[in-house]
mmCIF file of C-alpha atoms and ligand atoms in Angstrom:
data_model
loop_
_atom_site.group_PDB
_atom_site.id
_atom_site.type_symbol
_atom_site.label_atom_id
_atom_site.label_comp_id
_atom_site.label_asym_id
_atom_site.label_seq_id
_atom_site.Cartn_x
_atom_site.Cartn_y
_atom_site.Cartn_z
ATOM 1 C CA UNK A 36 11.870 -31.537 -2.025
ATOM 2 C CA UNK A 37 12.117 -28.177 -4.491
ATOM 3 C CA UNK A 38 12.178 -25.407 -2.129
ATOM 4 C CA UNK A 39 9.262 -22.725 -1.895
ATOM 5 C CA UNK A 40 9.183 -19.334 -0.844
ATOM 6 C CA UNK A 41 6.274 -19.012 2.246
ATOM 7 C CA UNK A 42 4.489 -16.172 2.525
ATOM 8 C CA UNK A 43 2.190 -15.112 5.473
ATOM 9 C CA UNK A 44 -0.953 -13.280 4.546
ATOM 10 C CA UNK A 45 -3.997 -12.159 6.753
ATOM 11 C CA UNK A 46 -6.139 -14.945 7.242
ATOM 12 C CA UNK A 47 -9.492 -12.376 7.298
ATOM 13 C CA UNK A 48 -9.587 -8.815 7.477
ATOM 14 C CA UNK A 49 -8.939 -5.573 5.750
ATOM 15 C CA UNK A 50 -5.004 -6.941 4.137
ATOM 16 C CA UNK A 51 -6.692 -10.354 3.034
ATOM 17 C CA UNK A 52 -8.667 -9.155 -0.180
ATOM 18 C CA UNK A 53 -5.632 -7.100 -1.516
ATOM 19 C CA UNK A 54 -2.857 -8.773 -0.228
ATOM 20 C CA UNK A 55 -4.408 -12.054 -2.870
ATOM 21 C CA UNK A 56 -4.859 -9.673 -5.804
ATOM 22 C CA UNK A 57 -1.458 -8.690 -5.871
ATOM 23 C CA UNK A 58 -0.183 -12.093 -5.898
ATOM 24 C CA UNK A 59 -2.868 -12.911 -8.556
ATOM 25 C CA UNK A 60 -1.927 -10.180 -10.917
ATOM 26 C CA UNK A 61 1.521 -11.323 -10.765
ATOM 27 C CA UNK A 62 0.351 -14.560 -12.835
ATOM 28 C CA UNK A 63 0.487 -16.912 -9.470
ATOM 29 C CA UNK A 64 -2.262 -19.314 -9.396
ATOM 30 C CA UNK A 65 -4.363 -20.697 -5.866
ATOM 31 C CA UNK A 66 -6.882 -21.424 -4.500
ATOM 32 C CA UNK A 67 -7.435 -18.678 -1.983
ATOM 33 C CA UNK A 68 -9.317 -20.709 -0.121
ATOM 34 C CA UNK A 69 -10.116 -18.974 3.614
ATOM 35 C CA UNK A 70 -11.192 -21.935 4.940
ATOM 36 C CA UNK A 71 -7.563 -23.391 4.651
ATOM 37 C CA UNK A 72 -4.858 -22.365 6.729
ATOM 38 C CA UNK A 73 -1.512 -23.172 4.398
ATOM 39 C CA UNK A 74 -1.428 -23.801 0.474
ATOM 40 C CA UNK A 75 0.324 -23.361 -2.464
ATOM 41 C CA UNK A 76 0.380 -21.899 -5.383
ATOM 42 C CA UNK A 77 -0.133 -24.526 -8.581
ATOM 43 C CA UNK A 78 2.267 -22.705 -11.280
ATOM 44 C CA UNK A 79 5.543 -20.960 -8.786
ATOM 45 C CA UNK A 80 6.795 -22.090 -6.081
ATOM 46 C CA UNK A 81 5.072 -20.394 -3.404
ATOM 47 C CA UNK A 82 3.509 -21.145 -0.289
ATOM 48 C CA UNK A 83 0.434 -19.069 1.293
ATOM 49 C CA UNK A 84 0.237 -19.277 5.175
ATOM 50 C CA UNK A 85 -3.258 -17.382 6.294
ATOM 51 C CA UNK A 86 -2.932 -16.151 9.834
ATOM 52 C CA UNK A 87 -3.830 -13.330 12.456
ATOM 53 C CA UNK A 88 -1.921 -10.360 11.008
ATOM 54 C CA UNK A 89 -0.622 -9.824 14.453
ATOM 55 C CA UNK A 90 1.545 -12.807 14.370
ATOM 56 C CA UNK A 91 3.168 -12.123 10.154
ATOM 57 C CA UNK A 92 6.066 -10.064 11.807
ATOM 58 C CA UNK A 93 7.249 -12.488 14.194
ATOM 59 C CA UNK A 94 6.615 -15.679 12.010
ATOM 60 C CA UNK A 95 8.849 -14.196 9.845
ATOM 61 C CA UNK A 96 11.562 -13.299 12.209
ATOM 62 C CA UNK A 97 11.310 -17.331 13.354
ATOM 63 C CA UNK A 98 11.273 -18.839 9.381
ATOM 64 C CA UNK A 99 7.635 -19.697 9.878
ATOM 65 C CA UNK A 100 7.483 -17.615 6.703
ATOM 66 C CA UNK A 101 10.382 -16.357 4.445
ATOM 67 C CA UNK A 102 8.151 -13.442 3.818
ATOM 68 C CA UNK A 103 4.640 -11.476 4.722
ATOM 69 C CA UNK A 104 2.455 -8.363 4.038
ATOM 70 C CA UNK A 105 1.465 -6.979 7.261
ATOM 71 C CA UNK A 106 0.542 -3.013 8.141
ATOM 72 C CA UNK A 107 3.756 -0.613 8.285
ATOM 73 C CA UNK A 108 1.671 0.160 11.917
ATOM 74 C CA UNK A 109 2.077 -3.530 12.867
ATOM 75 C CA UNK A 110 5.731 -4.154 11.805
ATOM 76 C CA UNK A 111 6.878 -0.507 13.606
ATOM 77 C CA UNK A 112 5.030 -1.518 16.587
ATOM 78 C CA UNK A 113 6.723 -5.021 17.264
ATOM 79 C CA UNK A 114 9.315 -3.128 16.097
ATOM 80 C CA UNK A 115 10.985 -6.719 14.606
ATOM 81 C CA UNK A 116 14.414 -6.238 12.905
ATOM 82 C CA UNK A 117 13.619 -7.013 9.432
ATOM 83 C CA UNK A 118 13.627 -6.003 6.395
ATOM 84 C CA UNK A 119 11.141 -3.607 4.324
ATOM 85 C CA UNK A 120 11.060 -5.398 0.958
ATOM 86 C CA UNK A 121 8.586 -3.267 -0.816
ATOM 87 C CA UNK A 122 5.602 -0.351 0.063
ATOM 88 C CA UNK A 123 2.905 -1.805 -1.568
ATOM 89 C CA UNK A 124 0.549 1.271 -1.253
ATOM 90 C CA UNK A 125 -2.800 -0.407 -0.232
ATOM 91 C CA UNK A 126 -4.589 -0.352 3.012
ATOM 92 C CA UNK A 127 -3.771 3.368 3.443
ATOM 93 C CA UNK A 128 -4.474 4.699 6.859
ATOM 94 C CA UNK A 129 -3.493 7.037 9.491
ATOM 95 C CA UNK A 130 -2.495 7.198 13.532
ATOM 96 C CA UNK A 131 -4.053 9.764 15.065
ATOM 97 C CA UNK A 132 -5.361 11.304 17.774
ATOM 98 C CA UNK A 133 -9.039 11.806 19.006
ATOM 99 C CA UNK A 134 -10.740 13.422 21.648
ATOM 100 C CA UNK A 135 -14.276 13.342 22.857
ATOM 101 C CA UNK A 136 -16.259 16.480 21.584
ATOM 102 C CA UNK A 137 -15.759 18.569 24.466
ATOM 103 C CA UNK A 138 -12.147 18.308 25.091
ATOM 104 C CA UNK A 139 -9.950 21.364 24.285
ATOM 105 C CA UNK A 140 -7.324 20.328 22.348
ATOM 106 C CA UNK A 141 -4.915 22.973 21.297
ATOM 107 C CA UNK A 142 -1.799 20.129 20.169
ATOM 108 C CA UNK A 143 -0.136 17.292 21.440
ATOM 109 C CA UNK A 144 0.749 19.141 24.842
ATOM 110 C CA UNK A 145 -2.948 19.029 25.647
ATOM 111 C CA UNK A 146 -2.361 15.354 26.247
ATOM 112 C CA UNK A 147 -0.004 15.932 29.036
ATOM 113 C CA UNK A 148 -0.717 14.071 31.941
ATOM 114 C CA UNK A 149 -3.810 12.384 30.264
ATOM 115 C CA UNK A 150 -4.649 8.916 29.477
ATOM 116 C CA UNK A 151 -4.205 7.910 26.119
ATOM 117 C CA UNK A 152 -6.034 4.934 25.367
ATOM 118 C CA UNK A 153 -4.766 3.008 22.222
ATOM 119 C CA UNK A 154 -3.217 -0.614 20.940
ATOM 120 C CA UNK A 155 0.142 1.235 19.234
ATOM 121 C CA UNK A 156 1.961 2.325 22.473
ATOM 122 C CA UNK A 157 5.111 1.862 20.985
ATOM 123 C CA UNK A 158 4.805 4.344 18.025
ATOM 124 C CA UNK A 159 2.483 6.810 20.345
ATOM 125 C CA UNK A 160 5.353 6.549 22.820
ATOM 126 C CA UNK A 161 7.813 7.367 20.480
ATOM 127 C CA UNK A 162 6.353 10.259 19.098
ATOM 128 C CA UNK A 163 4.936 12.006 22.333
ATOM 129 C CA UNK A 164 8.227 11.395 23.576
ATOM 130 C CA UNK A 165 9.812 13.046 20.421
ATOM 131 C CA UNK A 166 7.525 16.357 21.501
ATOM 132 C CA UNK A 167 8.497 15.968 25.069
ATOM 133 C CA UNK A 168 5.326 15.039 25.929
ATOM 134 C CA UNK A 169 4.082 12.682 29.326
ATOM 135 C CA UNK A 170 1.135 10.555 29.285
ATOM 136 C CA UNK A 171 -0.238 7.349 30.539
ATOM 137 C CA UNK A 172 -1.047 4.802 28.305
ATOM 138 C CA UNK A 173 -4.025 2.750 28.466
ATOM 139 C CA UNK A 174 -3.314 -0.212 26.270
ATOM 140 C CA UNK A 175 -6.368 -1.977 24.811
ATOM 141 C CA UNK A 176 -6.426 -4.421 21.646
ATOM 142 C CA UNK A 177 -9.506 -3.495 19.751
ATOM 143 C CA UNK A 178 -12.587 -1.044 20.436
ATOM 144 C CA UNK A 179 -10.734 1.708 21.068
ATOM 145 C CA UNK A 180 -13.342 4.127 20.792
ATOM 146 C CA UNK A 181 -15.402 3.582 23.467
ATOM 147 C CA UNK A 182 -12.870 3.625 25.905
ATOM 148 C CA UNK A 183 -13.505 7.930 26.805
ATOM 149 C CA UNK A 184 -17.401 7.162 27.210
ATOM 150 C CA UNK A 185 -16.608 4.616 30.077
ATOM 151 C CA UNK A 186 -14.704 6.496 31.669
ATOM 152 C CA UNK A 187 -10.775 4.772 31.502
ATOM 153 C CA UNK A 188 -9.115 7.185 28.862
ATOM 154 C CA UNK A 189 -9.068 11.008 28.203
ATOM 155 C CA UNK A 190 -8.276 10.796 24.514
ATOM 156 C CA UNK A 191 -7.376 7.884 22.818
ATOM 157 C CA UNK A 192 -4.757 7.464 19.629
ATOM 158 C CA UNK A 193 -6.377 5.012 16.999
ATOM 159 C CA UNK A 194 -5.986 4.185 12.939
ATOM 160 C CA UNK A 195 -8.303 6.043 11.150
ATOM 161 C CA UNK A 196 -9.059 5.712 7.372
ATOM 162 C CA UNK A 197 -12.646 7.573 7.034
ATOM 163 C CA UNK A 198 -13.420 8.733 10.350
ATOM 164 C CA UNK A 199 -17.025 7.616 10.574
ATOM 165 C CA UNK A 200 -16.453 5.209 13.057
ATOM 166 C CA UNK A 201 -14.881 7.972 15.930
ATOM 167 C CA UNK A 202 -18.202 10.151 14.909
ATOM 168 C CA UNK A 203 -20.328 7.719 15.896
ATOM 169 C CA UNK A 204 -18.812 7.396 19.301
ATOM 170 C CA UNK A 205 -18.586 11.303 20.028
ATOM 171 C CA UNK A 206 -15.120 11.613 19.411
ATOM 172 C CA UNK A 207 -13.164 13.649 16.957
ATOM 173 C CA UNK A 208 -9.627 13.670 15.520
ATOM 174 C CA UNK A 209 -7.481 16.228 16.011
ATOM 175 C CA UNK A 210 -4.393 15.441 14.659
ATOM 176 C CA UNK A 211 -2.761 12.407 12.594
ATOM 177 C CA UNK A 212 0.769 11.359 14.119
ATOM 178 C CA UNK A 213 1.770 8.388 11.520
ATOM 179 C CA UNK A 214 0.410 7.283 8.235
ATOM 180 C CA UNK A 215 0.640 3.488 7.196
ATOM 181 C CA UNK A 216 0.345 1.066 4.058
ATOM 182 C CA UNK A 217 0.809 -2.686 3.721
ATOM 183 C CA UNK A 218 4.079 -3.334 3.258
ATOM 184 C CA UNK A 219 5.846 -6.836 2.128
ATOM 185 C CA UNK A 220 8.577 -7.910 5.135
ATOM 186 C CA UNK A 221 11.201 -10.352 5.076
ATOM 187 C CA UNK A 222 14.296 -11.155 6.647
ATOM 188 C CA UNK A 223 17.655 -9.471 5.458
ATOM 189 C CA UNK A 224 18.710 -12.872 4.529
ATOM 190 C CA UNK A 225 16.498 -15.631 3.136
ATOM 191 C CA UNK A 226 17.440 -19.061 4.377
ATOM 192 C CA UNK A 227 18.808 -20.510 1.509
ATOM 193 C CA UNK A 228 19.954 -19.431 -2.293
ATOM 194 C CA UNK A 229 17.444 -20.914 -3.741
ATOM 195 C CA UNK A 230 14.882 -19.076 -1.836
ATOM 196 C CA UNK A 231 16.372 -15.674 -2.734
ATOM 197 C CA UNK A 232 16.487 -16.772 -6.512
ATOM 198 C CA UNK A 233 12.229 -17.502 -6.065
ATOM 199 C CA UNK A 234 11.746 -14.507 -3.921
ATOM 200 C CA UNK A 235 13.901 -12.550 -6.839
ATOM 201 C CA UNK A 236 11.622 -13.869 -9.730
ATOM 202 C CA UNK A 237 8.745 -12.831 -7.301
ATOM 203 C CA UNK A 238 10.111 -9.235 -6.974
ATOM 204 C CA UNK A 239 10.451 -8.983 -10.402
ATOM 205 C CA UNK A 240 6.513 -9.621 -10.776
ATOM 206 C CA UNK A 241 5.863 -7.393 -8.702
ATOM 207 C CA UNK A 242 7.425 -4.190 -9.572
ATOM 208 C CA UNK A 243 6.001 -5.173 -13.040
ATOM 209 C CA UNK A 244 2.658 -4.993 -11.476
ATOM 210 C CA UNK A 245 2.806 -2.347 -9.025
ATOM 211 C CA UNK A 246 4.340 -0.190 -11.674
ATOM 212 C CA UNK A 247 1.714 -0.971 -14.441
ATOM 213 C CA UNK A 248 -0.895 0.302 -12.053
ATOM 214 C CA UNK A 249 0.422 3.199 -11.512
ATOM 215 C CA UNK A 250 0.881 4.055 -15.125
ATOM 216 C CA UNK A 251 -2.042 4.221 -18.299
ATOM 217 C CA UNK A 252 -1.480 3.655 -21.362
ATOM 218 C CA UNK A 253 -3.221 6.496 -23.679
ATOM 219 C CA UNK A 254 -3.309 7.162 -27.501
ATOM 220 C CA UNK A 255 -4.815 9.962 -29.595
ATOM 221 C CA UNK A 256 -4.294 11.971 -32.888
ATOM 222 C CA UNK A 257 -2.579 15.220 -33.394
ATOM 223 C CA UNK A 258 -1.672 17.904 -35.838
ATOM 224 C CA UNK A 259 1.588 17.398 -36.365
ATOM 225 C CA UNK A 260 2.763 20.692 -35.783
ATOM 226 C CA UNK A 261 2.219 20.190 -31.924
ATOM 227 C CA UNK A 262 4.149 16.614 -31.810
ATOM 228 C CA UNK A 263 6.990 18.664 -30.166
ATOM 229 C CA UNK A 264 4.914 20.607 -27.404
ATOM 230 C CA UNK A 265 3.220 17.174 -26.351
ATOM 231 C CA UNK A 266 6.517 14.995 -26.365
ATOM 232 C CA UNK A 267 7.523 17.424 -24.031
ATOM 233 C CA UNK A 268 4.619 16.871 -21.556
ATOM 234 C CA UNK A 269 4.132 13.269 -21.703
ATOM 235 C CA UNK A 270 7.312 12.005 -22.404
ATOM 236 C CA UNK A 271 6.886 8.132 -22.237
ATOM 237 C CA UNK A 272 9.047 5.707 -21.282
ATOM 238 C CA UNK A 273 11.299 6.438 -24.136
ATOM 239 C CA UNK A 274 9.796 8.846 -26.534
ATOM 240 C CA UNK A 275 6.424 8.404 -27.533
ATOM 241 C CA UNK A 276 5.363 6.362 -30.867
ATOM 242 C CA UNK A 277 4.116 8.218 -33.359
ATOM 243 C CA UNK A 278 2.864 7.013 -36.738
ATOM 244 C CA UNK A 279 1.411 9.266 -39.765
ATOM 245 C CA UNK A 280 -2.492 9.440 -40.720
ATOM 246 C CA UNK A 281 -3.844 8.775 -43.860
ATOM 247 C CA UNK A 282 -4.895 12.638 -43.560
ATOM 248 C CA UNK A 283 -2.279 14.991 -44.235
ATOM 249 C CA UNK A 284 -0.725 16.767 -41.201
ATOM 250 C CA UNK A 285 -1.795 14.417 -38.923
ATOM 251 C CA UNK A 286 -0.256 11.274 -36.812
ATOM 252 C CA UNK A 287 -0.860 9.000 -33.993
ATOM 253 C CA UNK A 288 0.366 8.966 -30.492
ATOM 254 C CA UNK A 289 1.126 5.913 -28.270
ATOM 255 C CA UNK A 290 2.462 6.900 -25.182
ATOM 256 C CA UNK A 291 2.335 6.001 -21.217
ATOM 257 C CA UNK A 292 1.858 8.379 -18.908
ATOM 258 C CA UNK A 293 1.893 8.346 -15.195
ATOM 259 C CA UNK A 294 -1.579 8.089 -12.823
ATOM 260 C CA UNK A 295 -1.005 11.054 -10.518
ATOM 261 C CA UNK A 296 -0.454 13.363 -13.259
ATOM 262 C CA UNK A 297 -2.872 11.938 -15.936
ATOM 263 C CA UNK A 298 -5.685 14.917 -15.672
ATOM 264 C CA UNK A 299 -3.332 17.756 -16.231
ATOM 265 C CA UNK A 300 -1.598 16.093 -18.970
ATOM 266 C CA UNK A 301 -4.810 15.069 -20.821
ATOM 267 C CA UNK A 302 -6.134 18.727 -20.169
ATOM 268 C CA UNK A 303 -2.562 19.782 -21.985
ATOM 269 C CA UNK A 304 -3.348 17.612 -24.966
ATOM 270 C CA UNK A 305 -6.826 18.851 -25.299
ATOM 271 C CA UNK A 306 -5.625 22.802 -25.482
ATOM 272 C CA UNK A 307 -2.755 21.080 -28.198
ATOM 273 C CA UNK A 308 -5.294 19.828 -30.216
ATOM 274 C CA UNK A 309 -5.151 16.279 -29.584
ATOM 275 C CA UNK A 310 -8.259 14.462 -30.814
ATOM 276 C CA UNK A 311 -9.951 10.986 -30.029
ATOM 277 C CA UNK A 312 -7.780 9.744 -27.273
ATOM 278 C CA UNK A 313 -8.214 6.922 -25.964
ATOM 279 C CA UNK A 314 -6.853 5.634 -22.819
ATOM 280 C CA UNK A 315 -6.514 1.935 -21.200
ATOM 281 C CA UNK A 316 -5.049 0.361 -18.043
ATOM 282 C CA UNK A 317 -1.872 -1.456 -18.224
ATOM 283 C CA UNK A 318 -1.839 -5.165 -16.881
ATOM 284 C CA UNK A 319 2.050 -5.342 -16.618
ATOM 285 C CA UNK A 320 5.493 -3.345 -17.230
ATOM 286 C CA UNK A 321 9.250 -3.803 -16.859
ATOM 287 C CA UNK A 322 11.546 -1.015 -18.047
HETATM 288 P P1 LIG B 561 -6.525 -9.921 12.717
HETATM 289 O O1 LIG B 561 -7.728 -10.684 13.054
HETATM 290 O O2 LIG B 561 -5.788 -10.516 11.541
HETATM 291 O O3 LIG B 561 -5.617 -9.655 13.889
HETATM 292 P P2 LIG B 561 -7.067 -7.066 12.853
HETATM 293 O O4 LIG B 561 -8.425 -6.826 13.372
HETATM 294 O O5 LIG B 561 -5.890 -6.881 13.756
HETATM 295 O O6 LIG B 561 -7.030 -8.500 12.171
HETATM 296 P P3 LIG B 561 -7.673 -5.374 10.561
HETATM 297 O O7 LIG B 561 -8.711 -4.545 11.202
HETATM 298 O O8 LIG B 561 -8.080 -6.333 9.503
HETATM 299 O O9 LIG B 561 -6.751 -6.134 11.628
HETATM 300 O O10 LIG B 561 -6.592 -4.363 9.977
HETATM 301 C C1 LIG B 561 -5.406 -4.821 9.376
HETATM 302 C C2 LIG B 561 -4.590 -3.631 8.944
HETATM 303 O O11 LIG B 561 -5.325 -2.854 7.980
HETATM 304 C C3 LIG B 561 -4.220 -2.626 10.006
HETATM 305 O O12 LIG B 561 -3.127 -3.049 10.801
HETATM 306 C C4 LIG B 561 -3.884 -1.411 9.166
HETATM 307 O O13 LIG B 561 -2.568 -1.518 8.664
HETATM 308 C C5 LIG B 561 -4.850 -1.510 8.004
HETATM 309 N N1 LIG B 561 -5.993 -0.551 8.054
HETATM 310 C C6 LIG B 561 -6.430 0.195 7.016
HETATM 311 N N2 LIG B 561 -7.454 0.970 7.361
HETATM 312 C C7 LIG B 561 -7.707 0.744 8.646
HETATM 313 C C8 LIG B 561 -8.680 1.241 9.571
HETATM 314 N N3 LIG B 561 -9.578 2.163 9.243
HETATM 315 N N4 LIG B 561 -8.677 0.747 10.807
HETATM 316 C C9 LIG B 561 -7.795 -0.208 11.158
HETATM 317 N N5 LIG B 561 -6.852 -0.703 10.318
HETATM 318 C C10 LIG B 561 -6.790 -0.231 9.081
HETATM 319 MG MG1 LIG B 562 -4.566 -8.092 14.389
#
């Protein structure tokens, strides 16, 4: 039998959606089906397990699965020897601390003595011990938030990614200890050559993708005069393309230029002079 690389995903929840499109975008085709609990993809050689994303660390520690995406939160708090194969940026969200509305909080050191309800006792541990800090932990697995109202916790350390959600129950949150993404796990060594050489082709993909995302691709006209200003703002993976107008003076730009810093270097071109630019996603890159 051709060996496959088998990767865990979250049956249903807040990895599932994203965790698919990744895979998708790198050109793998499946079904996706969530009523299915193992299938593969039709064009590589993958295998999709969908299961609670509790279990993804430890299935891949026991070969289950060669690989998984799981929450940094949820890999650091089995804390699993394995191996961080790549930050993969979604499902952004935070560790922190809350308190009902009339507790004084005035830092960690308020929690001294207190009872800290929250399902990440390992990490909270950690870092309250880090700060010398002492407090009992209340450990529950989901519904965090209520536990202050009924009475069992003090203050309770949950993930947050809005904050609506500890409003509604009268708490507030004072302070953010840890911040997590989805990240893709594996073991340091895959079980077999051929694995690695599938899991290789699949890292490949995937840089492509999670790179082009994070890049746009943007063109526009310029007086020539300024060609050597803007090269030296947007740079581009190697220089920038540039090909002459019909109307003297004037050429065309093709250029990529990074997410994070697209506003301030499309507000540069416009004081340059740059007209009619035009900008587009990119579906894939490589260097
Ligand atoms: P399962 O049924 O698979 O055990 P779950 O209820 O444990 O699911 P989800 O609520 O779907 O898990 O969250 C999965 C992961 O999504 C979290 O471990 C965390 O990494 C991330 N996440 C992002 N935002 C939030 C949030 N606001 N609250 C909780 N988790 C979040
Ligand atoms: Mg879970």
């Amino acid at each position: 039998m051709a060996e496959v690389v088998r990767i865990a995903i979250q049956k249903s929840g807040r990895l599932s959606e994203k965790s698919l499109q990744i895979i998708k975008n790198c050109g793998i085709k499946f079904g996706s089906d969530a009523r299915v609990l193992k299938e593969e993809a039709s064009n590589f050689p993958l295998e999709f397990l969908y299961v609670r994303d509790d279990d993804i660390p430890s299935y891949v520690r026991d070969g289950i699965a060669d690989v998984g995406i799981v929450g940094r939160n949820e890999y650091d708090e089995q804390a699993i020897d394995l191996e961080v194969l790549r930050d993969l940026g979604f499902a952004k969200c935070r560790l922190s601390i809350a308190v009902p509305n009339d507790f004084v909080y005035q830092g960690l050191s308020s929690l001294e003595g207190k009872r800290i309800a929250t399902s990440y006792p390992n990490i909270l541990g950690g870092i309250l011990k880090a700060r010398g800090v002492s407090a009992s932990f209340v450990q529950v697995s989901g519904s965090v938030e209520i536990t202050p109202a009924v009475g069992i916790a003090d203050a309770i350390c949950d993930l947050v990614s809005t904050g609506a959600t500890l409003a509604m129950n009268g708490l507030r949150e004072v302070e953010s200890l840890y911040t997590s993404t989805a990240v893709m796990i594996g073991r340091k060594q895959m079980a077999s050559v051929a694995k690695q050489r599938i899991l290789d082709r699949l890292m490949l993909r995937l840089d492509a993708v999670m790179k082009a995302s994070s890049y746009k691709y943007i063109m526009f006209n310029l007086p020539q005069e300024h060609l050597e200003q803007v090269a030296h703002i947007i740079g581009g993976m190697k220089s920038p393309t540039v090909t002459p107008l019909m109307e003297k003076g004037w050429v065309s730009v093709q250029t990529v230029v990074a997410e994070d810093t697209f506003w301030e270097d499309f507000e540069q071109l416009k004081a340059l002079g740059a007209q009619g630019i035009l900008v587009t996603p990119i579906e894939k890159m490589t260097e």
